[in-house]
Short mmCIF file of C-alpha atoms in Angstrom, two decimals:
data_model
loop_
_atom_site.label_atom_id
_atom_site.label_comp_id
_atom_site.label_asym_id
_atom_site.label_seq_id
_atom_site.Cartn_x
_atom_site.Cartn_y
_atom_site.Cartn_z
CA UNK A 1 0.00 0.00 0.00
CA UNK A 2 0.98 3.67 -0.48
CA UNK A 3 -0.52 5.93 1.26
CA UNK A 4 -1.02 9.89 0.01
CA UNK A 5 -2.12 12.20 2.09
CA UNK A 6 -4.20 15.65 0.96
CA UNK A 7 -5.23 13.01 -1.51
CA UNK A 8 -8.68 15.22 -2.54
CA UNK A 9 -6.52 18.24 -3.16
CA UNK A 10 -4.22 19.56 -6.36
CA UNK A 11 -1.04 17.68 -5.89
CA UNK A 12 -2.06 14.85 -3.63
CA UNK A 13 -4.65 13.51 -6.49
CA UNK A 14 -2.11 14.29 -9.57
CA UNK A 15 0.15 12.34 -7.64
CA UNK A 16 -2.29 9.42 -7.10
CA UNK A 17 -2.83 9.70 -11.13
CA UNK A 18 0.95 9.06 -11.90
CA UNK A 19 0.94 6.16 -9.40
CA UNK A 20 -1.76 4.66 -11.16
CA UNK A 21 -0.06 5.44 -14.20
CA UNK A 22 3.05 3.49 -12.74
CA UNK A 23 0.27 0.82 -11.81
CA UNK A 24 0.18 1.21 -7.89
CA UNK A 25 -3.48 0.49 -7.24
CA UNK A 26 -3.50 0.51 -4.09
CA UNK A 27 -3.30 3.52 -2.59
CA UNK A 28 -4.70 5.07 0.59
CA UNK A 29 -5.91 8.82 0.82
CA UNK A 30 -6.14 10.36 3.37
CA UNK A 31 -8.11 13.72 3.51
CA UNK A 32 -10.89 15.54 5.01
CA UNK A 33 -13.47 14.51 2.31
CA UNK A 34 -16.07 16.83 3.28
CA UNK A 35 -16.10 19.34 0.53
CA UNK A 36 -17.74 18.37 -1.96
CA UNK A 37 -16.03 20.74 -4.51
CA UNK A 38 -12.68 18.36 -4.11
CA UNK A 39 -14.34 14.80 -5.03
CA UNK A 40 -13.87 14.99 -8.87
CA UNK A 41 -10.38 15.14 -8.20
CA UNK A 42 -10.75 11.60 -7.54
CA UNK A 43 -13.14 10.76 -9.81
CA UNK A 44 -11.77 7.76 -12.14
CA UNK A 45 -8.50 7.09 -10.10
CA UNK A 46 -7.67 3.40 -8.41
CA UNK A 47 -8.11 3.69 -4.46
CA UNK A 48 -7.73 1.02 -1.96
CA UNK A 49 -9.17 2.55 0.54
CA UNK A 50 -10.12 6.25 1.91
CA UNK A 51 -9.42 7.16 5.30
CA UNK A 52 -10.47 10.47 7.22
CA UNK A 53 -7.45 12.39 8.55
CA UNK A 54 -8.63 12.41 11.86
CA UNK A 55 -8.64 8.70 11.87
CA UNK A 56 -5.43 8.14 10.13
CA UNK A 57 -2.98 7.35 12.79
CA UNK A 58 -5.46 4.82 14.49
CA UNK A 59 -5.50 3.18 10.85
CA UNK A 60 -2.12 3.49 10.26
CA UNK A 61 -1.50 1.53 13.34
CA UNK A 62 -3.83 -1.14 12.81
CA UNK A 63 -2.53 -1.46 9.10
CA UNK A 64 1.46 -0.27 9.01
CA UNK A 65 2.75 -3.44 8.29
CA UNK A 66 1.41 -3.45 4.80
CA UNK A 67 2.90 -0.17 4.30
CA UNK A 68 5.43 0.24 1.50
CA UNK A 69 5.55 4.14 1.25
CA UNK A 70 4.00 7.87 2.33
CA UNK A 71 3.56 10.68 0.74
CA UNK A 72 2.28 13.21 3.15
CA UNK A 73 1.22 16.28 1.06
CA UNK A 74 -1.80 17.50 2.80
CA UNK A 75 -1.28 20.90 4.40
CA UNK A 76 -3.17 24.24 4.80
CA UNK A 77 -1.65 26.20 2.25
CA UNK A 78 -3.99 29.43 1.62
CA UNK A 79 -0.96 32.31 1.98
CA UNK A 80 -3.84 34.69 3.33
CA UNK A 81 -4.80 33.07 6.51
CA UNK A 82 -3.27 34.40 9.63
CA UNK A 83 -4.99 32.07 12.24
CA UNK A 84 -1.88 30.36 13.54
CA UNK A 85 -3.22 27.49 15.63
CA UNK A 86 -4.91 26.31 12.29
CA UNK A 87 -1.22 25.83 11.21
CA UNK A 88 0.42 24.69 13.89
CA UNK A 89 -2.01 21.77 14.41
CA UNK A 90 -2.30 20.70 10.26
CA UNK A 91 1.35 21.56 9.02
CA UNK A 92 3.16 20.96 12.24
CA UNK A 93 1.85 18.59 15.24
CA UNK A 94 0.46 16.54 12.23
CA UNK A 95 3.86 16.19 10.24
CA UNK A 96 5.73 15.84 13.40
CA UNK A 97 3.59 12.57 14.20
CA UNK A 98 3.51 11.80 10.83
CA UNK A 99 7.32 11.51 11.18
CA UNK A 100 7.43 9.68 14.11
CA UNK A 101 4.57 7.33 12.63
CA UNK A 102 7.11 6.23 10.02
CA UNK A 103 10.23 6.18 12.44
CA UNK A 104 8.18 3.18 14.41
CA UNK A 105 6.82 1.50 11.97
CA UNK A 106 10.29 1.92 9.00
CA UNK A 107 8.29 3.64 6.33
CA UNK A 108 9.89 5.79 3.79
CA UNK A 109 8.58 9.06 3.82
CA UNK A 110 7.96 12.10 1.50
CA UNK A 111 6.65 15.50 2.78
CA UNK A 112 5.23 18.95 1.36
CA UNK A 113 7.71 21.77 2.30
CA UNK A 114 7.44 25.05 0.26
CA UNK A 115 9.26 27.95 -1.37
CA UNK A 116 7.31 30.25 0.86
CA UNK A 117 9.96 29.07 3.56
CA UNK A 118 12.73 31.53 1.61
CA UNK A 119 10.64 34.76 2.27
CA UNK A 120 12.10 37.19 0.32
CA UNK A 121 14.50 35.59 -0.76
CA UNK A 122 17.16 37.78 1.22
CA UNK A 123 19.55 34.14 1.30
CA UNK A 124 18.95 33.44 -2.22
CA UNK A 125 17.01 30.33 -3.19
CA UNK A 126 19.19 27.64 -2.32
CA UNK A 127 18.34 24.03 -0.55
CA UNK A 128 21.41 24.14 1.64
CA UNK A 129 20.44 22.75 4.79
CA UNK A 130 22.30 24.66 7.17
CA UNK A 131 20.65 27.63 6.09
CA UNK A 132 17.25 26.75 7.15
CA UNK A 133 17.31 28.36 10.29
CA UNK A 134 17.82 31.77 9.62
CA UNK A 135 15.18 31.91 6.69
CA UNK A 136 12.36 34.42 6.89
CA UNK A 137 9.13 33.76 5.85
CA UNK A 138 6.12 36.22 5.45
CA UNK A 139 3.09 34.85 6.49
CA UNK A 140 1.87 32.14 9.35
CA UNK A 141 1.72 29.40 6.61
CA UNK A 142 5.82 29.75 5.35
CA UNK A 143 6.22 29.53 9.08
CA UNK A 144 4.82 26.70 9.52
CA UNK A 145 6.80 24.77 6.70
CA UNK A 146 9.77 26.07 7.81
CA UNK A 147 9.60 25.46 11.47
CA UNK A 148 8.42 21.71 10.45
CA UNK A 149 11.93 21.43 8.19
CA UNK A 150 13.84 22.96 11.54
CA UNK A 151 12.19 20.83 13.58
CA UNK A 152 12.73 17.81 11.36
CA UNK A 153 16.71 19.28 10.84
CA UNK A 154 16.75 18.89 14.98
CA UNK A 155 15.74 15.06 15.40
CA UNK A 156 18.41 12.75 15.99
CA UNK A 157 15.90 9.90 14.91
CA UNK A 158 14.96 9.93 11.01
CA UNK A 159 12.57 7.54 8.98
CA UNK A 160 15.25 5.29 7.13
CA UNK A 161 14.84 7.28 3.92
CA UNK A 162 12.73 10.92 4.19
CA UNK A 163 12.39 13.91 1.35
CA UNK A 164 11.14 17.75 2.24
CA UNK A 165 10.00 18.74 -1.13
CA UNK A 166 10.45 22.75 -1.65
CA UNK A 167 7.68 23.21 -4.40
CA UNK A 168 7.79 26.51 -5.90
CA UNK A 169 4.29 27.76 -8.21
CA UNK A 170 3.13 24.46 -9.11
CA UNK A 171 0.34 24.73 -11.76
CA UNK A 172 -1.73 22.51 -14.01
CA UNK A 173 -4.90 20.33 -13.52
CA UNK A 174 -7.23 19.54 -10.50
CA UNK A 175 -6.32 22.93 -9.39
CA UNK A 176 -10.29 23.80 -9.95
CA UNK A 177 -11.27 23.89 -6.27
CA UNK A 178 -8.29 26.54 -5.07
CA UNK A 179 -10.32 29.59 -5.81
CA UNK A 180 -8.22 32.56 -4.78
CA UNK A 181 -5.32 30.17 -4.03
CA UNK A 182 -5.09 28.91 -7.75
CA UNK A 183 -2.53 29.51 -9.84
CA UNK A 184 -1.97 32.79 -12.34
CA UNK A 185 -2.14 30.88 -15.21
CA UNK A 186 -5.75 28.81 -13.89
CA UNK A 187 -6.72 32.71 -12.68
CA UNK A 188 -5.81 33.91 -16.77
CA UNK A 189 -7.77 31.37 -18.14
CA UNK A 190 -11.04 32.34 -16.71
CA UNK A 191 -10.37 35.75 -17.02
CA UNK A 192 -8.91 35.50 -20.72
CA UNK A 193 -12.44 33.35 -21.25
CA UNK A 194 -14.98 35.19 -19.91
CA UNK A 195 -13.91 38.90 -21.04
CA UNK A 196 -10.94 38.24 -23.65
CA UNK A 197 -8.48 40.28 -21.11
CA UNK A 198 -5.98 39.33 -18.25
CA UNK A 199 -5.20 41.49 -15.51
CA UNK A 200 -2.24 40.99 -13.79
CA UNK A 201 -0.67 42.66 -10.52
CA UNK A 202 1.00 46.23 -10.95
CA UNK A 203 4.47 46.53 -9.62
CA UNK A 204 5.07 48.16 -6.20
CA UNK A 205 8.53 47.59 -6.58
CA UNK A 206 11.24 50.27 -8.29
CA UNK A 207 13.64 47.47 -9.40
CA UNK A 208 10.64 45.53 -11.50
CA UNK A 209 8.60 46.99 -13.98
CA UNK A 210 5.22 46.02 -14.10
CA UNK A 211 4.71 42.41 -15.29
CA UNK A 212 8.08 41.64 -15.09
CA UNK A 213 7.87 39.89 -11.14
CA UNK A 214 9.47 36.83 -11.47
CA UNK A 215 8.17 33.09 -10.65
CA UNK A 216 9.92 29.88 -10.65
CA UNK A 217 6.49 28.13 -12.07
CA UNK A 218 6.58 24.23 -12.17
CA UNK A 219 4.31 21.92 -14.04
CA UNK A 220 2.19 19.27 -11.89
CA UNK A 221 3.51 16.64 -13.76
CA UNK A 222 7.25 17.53 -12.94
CA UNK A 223 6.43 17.58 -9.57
CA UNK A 224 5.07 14.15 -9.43
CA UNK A 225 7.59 12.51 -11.63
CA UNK A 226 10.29 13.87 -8.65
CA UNK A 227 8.12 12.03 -6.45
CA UNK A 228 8.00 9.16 -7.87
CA UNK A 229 11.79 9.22 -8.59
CA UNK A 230 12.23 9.64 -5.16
CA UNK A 231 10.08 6.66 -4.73
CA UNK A 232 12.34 4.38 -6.38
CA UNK A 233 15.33 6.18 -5.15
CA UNK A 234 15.15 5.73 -1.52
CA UNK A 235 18.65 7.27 -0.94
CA UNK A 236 20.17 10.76 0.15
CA UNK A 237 17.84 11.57 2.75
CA UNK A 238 17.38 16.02 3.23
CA UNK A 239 15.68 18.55 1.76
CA UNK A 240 14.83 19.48 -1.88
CA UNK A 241 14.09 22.18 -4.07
CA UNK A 242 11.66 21.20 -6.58
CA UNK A 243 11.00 23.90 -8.99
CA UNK A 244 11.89 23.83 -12.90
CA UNK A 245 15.05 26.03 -11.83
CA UNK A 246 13.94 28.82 -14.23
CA UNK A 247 12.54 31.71 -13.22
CA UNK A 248 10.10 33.59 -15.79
CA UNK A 249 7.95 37.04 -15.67
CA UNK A 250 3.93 37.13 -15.12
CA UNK A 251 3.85 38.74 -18.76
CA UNK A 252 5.36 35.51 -20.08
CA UNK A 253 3.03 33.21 -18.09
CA UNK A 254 0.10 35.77 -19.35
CA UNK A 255 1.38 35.87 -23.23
CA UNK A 256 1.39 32.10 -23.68
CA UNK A 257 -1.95 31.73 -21.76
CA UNK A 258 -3.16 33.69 -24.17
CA UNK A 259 -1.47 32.52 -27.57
CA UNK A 260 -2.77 28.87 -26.23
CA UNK A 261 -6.67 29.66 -26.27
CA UNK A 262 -5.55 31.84 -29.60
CA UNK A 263 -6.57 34.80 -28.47
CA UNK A 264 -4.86 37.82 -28.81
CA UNK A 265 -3.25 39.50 -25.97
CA UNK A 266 -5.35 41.98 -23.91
CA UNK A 267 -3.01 42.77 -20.51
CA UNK A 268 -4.60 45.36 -18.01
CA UNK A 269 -2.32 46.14 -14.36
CA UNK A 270 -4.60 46.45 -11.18
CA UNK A 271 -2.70 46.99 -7.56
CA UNK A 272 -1.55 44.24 -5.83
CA UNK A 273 -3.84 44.02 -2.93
CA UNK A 274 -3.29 45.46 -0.20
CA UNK A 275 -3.32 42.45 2.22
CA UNK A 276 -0.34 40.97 0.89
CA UNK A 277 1.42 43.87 -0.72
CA UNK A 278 4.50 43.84 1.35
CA UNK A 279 4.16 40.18 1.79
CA UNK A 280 4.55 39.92 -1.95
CA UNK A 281 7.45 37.95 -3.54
CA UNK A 282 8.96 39.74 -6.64
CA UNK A 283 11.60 36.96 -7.90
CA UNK A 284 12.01 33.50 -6.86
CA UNK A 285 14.34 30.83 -9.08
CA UNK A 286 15.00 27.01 -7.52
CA UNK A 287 18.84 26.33 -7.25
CA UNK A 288 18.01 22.51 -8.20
CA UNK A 289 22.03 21.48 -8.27
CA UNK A 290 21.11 19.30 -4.98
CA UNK A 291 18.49 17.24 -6.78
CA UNK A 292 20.44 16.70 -9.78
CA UNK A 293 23.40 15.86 -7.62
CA UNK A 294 21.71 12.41 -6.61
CA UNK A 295 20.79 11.19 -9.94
CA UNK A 296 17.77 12.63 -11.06
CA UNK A 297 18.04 13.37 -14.65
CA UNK A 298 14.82 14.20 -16.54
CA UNK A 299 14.35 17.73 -17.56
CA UNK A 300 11.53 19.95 -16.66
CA UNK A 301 8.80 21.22 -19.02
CA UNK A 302 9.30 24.59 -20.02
CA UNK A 303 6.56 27.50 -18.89
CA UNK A 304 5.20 27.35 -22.87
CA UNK A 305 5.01 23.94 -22.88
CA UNK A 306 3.18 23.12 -19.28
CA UNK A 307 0.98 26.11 -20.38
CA UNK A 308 0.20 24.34 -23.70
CA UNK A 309 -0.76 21.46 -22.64
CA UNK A 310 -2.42 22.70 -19.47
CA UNK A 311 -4.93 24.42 -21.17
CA UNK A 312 -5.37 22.54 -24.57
CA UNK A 313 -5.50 18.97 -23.03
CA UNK A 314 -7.26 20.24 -19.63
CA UNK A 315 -8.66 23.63 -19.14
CA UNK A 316 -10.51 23.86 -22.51
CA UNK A 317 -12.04 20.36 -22.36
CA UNK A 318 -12.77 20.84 -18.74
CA UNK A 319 -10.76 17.26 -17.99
CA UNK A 320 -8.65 16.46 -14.69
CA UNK A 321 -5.71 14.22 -14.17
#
């Protein structure tokens, strides 16, 4: 059995998609399966069995022994909520006895961290270890990732093979249900769609003209096939990057948006909101040397061609992965 957990949401049910792919059938999510917007993310996929993340640790004690892997990448992730206690009891008591979970029972492990853990970027965006604990996020939910990968950084006990996955703007399908939280390129679609125009965020920043903030943006299917990879690998325990390593401006991401639905380009700039204005990262670009380093080898989809096939193969027809 594998077990995924945030198995309802964006990357948890791509993920269970390329393990079906891969033929891994039986797989165990784990969610809270009460919204009702999330379920056709699993519509069609091969599940073993679903089990409430409430109930998970009970069941993973009753069960660990058929265990062969976890992927835990359920987490709060909305940026914009600043209830702390929220996080600390999903990203961080959670992980933590996630972690121990797989310590007792020897099950490899792969967890959700996040670029937001690199604030501003004042360090630069590299996955050196020993910089971890002076990183400086901005809001209550890069806190919580990064004070799960210092905690985890701390333990003299590990899982005998563990991965902290750094994802930087993932995009692509089963994204639907994120609302605010979706990606740009999701956000240009239905804009681009319903009035033939985009508007993207004005620059409140001297050194960046407006458009040209800068995103490391990663395809969903990248991100899984590291997972998988990782799967197999089993070696070189620590934390990851995993971003395509490229960083590329909002008018980019907006200009092949539009050139895939073949429409013309209509940009307009509003403000960035106020509510995360100074919260608001202008240029982020995965160093992704340390992933490389141990082996893995594929090369990522460029920004035209994730947006390509993004929209032709799944926003237009309305399809999920």
């Amino acid at each position: 059995m594998i077990i995924v957990t945030g198995a309802t949401g964006f990357i948890g049910s791509c993920l269970i998609s390329r393990l079906n792919q891969e033929n891994f059938n039986a797989i165990i999510a784990v969610d809270d399966f009460s919204r009702e917007e999330k379920q056709a993310n699993l519509e069609g996929k091969r599940i073993l069995e679903r089990v409430d993340r409430e109930e998970f640790f009970s069941w993973l004690d009753d069960n660990y022994h058929e265990i062969e892997f976890l992927f835990h990448i359920g987490a709060r992730t909305d940026t914009t909520e600043f209830d702390r206690s929220i996080f600390e009891h999903l990203n961080v008591e959670y992980s933590k006895k996630i972690w121990q979970k797989c310590i007792d029972y020897q099950i490899p492990l792969v967890y959700a961290s996040s670029a937001a853990t690199y604030g501003l970027g004042e360090l630069g965006y590299d996955d050196n270890e020993s910089l971890i604990p002076q990183l400086k996020p901005l809001n209550p939910y890069g806190d919580s990732k990064n004070d799960f990968d210092k905690w985890v950084l701390e333990q003299e006990r590990h899982p005998f093979f563990w991965a902290g996955l750094k994802f930087f703007n993932v995009y692509g399908p089963n994204e639907y249900h994120k609302s605010r939280m979706a990606s740009v390129i999701y956000h240009a679609y239905c804009q681009i769609k319903v009035k033939g125009t985009m508007k993207l965020f004005r620059s409140h920043n001297p050194n960046f003209a407006d458009g040209e903030q800068m995103r490391d943006f990663i395809y969903v299917k990248d991100v899984v096939d590291v997972c998988l990879f990782l799967m197999h690998h089993r070696r070189n325990s620590g934390i990851y990057n995993l971003g395509s390593g490229k960083a590329r401006t909002f008018l980019d991401l907006a200009n092949n948006t539009f050139v895939a639905m073949g429409v013309t380009p209509q940009i307009e700039f509003v403000d960035t909101p106020e509510d995360i204005r100074d919260k608001y990262q202008y240029y982020t670009q995965a160093s992704m040397s340390k992933l490389r380093s141990i082996g893995y080898t594929q090369s990522f989809q460029s920004l035209e061609e994730g947006i390509t096939d993004y929209v032709k193969n799944y926003l237009v027809p309305g399809k999920y992965l």
